[in-house]
Short mmCIF file of C-alpha atoms in Angstrom, two decimals:
data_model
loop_
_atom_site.label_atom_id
_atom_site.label_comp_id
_atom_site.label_asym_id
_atom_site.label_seq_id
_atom_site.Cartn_x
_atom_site.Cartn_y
_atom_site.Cartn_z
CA UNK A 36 0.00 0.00 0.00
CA UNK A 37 1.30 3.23 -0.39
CA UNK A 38 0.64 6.71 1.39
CA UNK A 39 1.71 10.65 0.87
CA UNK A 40 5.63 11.51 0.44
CA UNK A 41 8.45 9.45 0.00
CA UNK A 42 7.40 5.80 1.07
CA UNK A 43 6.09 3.45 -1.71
CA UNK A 44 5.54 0.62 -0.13
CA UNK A 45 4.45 -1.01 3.25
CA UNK A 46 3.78 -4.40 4.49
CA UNK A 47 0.59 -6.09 4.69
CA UNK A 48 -1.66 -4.64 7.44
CA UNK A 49 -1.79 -6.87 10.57
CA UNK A 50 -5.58 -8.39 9.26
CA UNK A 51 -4.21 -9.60 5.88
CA UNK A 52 -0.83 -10.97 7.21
CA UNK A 53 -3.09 -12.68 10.24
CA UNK A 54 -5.69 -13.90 7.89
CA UNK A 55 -2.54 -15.70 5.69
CA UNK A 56 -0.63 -17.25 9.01
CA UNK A 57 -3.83 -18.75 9.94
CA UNK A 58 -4.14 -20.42 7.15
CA UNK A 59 -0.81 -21.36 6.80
CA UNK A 60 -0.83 -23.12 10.36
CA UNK A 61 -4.34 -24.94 9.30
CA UNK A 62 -2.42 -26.31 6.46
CA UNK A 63 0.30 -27.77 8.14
CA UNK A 64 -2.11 -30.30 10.00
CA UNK A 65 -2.74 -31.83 6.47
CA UNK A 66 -1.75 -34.66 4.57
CA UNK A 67 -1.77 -35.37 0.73
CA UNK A 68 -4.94 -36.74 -0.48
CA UNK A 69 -4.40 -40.48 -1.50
CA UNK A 70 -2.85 -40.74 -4.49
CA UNK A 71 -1.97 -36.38 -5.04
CA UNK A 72 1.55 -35.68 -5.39
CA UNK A 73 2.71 -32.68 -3.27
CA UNK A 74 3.92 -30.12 -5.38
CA UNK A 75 5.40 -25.99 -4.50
CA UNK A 76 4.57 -22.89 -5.97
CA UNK A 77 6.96 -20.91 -7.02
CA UNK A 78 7.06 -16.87 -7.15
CA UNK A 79 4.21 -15.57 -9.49
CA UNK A 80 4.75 -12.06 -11.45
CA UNK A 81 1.68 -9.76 -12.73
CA UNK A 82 1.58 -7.84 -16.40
CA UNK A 83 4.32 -5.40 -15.97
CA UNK A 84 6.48 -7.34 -14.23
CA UNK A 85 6.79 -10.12 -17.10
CA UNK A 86 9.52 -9.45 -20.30
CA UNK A 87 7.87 -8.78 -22.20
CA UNK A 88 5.23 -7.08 -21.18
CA UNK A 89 1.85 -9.38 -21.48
CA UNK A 90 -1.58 -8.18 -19.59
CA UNK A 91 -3.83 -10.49 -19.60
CA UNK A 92 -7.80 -9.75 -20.68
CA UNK A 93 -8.22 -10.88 -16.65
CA UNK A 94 -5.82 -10.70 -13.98
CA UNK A 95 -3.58 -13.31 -15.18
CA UNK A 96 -0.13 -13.72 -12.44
CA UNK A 97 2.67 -16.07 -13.95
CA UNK A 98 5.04 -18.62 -12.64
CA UNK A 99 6.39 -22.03 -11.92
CA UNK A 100 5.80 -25.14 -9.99
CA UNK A 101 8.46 -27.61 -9.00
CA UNK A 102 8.05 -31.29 -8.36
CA UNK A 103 5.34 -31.15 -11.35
CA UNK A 104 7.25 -33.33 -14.19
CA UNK A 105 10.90 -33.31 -15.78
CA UNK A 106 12.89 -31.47 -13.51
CA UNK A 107 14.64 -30.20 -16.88
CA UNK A 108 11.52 -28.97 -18.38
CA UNK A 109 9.42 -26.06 -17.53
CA UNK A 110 6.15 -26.57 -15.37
CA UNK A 111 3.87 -23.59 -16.11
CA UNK A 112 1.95 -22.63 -13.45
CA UNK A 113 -1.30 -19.73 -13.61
CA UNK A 114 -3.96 -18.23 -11.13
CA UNK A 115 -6.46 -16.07 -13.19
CA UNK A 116 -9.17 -14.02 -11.17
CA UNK A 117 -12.05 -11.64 -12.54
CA UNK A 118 -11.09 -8.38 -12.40
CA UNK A 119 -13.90 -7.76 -9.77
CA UNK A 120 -12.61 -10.28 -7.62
CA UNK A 121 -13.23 -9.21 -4.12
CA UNK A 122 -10.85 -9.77 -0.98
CA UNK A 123 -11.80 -12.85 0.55
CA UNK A 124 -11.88 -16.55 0.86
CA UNK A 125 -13.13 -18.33 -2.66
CA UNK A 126 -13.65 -21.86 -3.11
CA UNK A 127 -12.32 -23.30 -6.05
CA UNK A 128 -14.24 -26.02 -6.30
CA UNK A 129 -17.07 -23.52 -8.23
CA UNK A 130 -14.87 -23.55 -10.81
CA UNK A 131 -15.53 -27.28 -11.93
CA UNK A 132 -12.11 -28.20 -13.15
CA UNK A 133 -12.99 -26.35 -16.02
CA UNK A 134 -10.78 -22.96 -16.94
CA UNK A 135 -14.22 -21.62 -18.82
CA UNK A 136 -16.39 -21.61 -16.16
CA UNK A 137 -14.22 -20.93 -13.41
CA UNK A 138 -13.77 -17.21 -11.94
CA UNK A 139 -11.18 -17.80 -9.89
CA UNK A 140 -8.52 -20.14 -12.00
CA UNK A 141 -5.78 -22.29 -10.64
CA UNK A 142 -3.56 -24.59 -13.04
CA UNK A 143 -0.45 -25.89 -13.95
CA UNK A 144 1.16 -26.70 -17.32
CA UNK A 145 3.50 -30.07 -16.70
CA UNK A 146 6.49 -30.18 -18.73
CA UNK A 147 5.18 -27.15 -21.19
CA UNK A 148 6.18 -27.17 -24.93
CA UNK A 149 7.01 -31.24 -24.84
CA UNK A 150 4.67 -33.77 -26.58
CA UNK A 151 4.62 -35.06 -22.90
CA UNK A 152 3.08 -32.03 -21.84
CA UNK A 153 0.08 -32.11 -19.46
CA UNK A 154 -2.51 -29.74 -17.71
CA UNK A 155 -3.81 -29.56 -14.04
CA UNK A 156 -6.76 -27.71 -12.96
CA UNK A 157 -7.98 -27.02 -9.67
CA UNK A 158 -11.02 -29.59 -8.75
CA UNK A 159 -10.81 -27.88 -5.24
CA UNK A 160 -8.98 -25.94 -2.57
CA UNK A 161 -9.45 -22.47 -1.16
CA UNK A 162 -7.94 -19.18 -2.69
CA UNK A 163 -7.78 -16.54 -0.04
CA UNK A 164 -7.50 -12.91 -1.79
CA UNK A 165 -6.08 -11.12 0.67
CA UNK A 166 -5.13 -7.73 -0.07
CA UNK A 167 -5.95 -5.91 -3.32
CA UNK A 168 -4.37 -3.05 -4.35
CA UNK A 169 -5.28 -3.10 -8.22
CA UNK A 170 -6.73 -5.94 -10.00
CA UNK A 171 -2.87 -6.77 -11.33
CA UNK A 172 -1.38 -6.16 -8.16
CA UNK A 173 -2.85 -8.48 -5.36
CA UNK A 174 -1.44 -10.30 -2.12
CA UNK A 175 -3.15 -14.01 -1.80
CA UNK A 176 -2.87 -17.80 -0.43
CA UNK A 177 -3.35 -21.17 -1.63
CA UNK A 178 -4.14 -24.00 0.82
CA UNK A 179 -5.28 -27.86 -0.02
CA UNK A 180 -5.58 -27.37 -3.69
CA UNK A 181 -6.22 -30.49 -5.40
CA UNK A 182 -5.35 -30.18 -8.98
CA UNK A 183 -6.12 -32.55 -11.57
CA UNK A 184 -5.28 -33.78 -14.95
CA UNK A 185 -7.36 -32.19 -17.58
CA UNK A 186 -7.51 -31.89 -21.34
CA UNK A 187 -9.45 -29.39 -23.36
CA UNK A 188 -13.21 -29.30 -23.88
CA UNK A 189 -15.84 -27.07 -25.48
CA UNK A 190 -15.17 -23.83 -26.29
CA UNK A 191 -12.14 -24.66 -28.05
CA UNK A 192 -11.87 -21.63 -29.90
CA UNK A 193 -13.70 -18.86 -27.62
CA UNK A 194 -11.64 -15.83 -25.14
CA UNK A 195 -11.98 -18.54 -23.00
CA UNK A 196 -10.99 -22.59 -23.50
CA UNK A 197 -12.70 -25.16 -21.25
CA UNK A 198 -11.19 -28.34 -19.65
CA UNK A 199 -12.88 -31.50 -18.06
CA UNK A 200 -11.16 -33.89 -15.83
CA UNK A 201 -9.46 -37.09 -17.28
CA UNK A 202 -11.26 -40.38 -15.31
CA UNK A 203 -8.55 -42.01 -13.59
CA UNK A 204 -6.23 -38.60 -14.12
CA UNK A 205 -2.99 -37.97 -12.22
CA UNK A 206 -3.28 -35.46 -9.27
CA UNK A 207 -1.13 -32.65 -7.57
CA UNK A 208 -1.63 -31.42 -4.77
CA UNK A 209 -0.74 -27.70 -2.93
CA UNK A 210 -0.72 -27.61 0.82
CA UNK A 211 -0.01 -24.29 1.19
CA UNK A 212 1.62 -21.42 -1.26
CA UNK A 213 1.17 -17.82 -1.30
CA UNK A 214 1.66 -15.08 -4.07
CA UNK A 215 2.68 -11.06 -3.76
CA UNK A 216 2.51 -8.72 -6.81
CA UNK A 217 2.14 -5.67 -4.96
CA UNK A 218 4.89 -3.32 -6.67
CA UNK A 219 6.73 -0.45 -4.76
CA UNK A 220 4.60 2.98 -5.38
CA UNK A 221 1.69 0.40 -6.84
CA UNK A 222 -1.89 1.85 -7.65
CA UNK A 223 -5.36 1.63 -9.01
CA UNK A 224 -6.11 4.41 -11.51
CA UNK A 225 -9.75 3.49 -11.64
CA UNK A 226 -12.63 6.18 -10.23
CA UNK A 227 -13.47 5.46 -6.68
CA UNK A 228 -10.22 3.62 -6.16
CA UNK A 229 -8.52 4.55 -2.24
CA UNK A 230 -5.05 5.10 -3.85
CA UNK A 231 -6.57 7.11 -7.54
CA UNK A 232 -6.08 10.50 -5.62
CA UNK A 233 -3.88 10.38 -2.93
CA UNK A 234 -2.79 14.14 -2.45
CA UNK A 235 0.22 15.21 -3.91
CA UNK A 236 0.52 12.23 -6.66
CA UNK A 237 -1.10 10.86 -9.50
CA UNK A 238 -1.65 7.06 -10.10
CA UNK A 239 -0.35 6.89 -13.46
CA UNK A 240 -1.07 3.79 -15.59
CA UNK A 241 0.90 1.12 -16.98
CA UNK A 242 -1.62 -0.65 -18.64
CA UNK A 243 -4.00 0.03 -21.95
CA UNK A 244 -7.37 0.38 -19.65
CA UNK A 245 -5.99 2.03 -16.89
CA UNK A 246 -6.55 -0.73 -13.76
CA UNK A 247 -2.98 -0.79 -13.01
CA UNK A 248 -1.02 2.02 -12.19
CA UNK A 249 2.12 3.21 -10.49
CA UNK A 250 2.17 6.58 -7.93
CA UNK A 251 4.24 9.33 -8.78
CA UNK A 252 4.63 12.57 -7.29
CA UNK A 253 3.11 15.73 -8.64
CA UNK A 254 5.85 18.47 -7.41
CA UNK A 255 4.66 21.20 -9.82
CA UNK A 256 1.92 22.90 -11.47
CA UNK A 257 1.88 22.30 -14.97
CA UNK A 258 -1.83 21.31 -16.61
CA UNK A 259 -2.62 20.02 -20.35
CA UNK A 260 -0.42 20.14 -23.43
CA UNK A 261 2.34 21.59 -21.22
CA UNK A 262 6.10 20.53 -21.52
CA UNK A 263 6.95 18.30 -18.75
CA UNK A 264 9.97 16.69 -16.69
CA UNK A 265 10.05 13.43 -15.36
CA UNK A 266 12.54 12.92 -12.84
CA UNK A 267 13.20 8.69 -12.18
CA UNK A 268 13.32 7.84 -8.87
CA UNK A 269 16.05 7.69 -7.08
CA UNK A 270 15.78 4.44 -5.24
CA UNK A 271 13.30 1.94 -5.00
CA UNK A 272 11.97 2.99 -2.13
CA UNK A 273 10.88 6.21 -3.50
CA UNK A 274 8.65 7.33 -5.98
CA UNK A 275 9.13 9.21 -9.35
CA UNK A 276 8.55 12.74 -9.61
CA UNK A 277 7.20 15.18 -12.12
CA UNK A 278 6.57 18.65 -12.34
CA UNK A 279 2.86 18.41 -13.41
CA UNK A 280 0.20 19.37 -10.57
CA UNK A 281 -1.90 16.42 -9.29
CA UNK A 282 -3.88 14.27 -11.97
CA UNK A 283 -1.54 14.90 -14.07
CA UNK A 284 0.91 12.48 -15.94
CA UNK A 285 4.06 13.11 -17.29
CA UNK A 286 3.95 11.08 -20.77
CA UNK A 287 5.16 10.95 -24.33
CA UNK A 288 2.62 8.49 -24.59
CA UNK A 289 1.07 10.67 -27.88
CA UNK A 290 3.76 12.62 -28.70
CA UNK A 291 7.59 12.34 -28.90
CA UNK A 292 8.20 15.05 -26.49
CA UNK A 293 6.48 14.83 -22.60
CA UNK A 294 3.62 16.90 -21.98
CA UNK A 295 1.01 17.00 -18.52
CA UNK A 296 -2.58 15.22 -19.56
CA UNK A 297 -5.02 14.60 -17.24
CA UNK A 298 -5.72 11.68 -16.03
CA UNK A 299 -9.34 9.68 -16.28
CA UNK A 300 -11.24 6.25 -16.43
CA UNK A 301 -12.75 5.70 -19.49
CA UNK A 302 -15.13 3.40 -18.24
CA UNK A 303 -16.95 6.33 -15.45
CA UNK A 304 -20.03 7.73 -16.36
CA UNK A 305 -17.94 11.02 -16.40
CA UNK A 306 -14.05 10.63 -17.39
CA UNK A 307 -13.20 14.03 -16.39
CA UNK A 308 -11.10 15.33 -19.18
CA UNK A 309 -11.02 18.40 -19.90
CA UNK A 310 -12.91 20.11 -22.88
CA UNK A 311 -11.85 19.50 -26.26
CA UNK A 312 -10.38 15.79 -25.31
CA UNK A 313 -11.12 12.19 -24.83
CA UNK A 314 -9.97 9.47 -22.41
CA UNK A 315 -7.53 7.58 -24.91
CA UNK A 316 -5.70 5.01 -23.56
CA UNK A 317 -3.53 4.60 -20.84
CA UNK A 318 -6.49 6.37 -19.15
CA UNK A 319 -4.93 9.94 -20.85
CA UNK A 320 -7.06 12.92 -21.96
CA UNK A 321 -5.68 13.46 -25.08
CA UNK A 322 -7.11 15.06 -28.27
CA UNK A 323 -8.85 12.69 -30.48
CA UNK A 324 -7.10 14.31 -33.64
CA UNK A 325 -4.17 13.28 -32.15
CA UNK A 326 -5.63 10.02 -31.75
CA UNK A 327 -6.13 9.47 -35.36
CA UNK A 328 -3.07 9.42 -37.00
CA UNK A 329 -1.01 7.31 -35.21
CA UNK A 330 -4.01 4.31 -35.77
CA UNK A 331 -6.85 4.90 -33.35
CA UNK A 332 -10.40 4.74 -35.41
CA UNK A 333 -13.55 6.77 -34.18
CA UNK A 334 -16.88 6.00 -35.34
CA UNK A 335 -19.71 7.97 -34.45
CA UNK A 336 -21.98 4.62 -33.77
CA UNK A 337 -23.84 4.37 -30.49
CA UNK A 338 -23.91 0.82 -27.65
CA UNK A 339 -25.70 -1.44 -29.80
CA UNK A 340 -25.55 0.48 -33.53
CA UNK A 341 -23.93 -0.37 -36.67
CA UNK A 342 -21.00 1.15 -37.30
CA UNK A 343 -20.04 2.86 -40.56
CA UNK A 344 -16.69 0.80 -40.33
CA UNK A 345 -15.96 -2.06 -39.51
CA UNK A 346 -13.62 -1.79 -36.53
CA UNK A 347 -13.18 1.21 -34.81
CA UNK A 348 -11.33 0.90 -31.26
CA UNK A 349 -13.66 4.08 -30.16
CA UNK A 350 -17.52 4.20 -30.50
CA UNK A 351 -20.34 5.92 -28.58
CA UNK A 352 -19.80 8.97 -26.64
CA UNK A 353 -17.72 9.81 -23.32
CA UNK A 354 -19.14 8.03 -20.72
CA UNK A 355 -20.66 5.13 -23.11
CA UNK A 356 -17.87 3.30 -24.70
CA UNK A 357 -16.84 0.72 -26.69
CA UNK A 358 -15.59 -1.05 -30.22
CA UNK A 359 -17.00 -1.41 -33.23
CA UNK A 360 -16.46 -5.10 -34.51
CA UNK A 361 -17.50 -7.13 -37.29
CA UNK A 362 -18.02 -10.09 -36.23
CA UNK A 363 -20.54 -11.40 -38.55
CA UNK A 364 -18.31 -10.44 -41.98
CA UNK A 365 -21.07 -7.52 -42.97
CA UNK A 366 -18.54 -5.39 -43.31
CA UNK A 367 -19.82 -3.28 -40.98
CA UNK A 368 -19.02 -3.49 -37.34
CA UNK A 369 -21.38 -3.09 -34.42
CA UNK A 370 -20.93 -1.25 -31.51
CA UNK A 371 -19.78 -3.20 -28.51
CA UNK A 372 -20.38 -1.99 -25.02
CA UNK A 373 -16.77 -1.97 -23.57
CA UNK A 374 -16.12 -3.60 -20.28
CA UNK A 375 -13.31 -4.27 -17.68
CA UNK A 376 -14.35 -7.44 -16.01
CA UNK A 377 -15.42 -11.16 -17.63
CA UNK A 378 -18.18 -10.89 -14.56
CA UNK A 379 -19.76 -7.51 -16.25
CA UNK A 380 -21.22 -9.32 -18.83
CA UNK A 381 -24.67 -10.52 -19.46
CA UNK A 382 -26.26 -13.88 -19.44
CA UNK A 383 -25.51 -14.99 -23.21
CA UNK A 384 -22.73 -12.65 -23.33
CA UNK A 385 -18.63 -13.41 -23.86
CA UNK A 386 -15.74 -11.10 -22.53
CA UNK A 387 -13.51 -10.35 -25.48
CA UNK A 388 -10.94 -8.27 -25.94
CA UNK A 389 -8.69 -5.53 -28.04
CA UNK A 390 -5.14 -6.91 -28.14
CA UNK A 391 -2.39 -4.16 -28.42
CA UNK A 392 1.61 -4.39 -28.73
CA UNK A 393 3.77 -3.58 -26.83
CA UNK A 394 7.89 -2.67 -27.13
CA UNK A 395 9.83 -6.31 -27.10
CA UNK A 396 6.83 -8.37 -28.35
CA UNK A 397 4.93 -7.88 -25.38
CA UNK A 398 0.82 -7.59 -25.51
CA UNK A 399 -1.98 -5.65 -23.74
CA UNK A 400 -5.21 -6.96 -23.63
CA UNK A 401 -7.41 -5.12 -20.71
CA UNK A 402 -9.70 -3.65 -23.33
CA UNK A 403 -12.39 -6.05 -23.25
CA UNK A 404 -15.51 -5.96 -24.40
CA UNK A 405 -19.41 -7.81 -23.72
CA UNK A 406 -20.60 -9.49 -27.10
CA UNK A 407 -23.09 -11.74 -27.35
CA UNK A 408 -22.03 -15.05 -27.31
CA UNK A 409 -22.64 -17.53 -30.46
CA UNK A 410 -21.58 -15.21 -32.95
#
């Protein structure tokens, strides 16, 4: 968590760190389930802290297991949650063994890129969410997770792949494990968020829709479009420093040289940006003729119209977002409502998402969007 001047980062409060050592001295009293093979959990990173690059459409955090297969071979291992995951204890037994219906994910990838390669899903267990900073940045526990083998199952070929259970499968099994991406300085740009506007910084993003973000301190008063310095921090246990005034970032994100735009949440009834702009991405204001060039498409198309082309990453107004997509081969796109979180969607509705590049080969894909499923 972080708080006003120089520190970036403290330790779990006392309730999080007690909730974890309980359950860490509950899981000590247990014993492998008969036939399970007792496997650890290595350290798990979040988007930004992979190379390259690569967000997830839902909170994806990336590691490895050990004991899982060839000792010389790579054993994947993956926790996905909903972006609206809430603090708490979730069984993962909802999930069914099966990655499409599950909302909170555990699984492991044995021996990964080998023809002997196999998959384990969680068939049940307890994740215990913690502490959540930002839907990337999260402090959790694992305890009795059975996982077992799976192989893929309807939808093949959707956002999200199923999995079923192989009768007679191998099992693994996770007494206890915990995770921490919780970065130094580490935000959540989003409206309403505790650490959005802490006084005296902005919680820039480092992700395409803005629900992951790093603090930096807003020493000056510069506004939008003007010339800006960006002074690197000095250490990691301080933050970054520029001399735009609060809600303000520091970017070349638009242009090559850094200028102060405002910062907003596309997804809020009101973004916030000032007149004349839009909330681009990165959660920037930003004009949207400079938007243009450099690749971004506008159509004028309302939620739920046809679009005069047929993909625009921009449709509807401020406020009302989302992408024009033709997904039927028309060759005209409709207007999907843009959303954050796989849970936002509606009964016969699919999260999908806008994939963007990043530097090194990396990829960004928090855009998502609600389309009916079927299509």
């Amino acid at each position: 968590m972080t708080g006003c001047g120089q520190q970036t980062e403290a330790p779990a409060a006392p309730a999080e760190q007690e909730a974890i050592q309980t359950v860490e001295q509950q899981s000590a009293l247990l014993t492998p389930p008969a036939g399970c093979t007792e496997i650890t959990l290595g350290e798990l990173s979040n988007g930004v802290e992979l190379t390259p690059v690569f967000y997830g459409s839902q909170p994806t955090y990336r590691g490895e297991f050990s004991n899982l297969g060839d000792p010389a071979v790579a054993d994947l291992a993956r926790i996905r949650l909903d972006v609206n995951t809430a603090p708490g204890l979730h069984d993962l037994a909802a999930g069914g063994t099966n990655l499409f219906t599950c909302e909170q994910c555990v699984w492991g990838i044995q021996d990964s890129g080998t023809s002997g390669q196999k998959t384990f899903v969680a068939e049940s267990g307890a994740l215990l969410l913690a502490l959540k900073v930002s839907p990337q940045q999260t402090l959790g526990a694992l305890s009795n997770v059975v996982l077992r083998e799976s192989v893929s199952a309807p939808p093949v070929s959707a956002p999200y792949t199923g999995t079923a259970p192989v009768a007679g499968g191998e099992c693994r099994w996770i007494r206890f494990a915990t995770w921490n991406t919780i970065r130094p300085g580490g935000c959540d740009p989003r409206e309403g968020s505790l650490t959005a506007n802490i006084p005296g910084h902005t919680c820039v993003a480092t992700d395409y829709a803005a629900d992951d973000g790093t603090l930096e301190r807003s020493a000056g008063t510069k506004t939008q479009g003007e010339a800006c310095t960006y002074t690197a921090a000095s250490s990691p246990s301080e933050l970054a420093a520029t001399d735009c005034a609060q809600g303000y970032a520091c970017t070349d994100a638009y242009t090559d040289a850094p200028q102060c735009l405002a910062t907003c949440d596309y997804m809020a009834a009101n973004p916030g940006c000032p007149s004349g702009t839009v909330c681009g991405v990165y959660g920037l204001c930003i004009q949207q003729s400079v938007m243009e060039p450099i690749g971004f498409e506008f159509d004028p198309a309302l939620i739920g119209e046809t679009c005069t082309l047929g993909y625009a990453e921009f449709c509807g107004v401020e406020g009302a977002r989302g992408v024009c997509l033709d997904l039927k081969r028309t060759g005209h796109g409709t207007c999907f409502r843009y959303a954050r979180a796989r849970s936002e969607c509606g009964a016969g509705e699919e999260l999908g998402f806008v994939s963007y590049g990043r530097p090194g080969g990396g990829s960004d894909r928090t855009y998502g969007f609600c389309y009916p499923d079927g299509l």
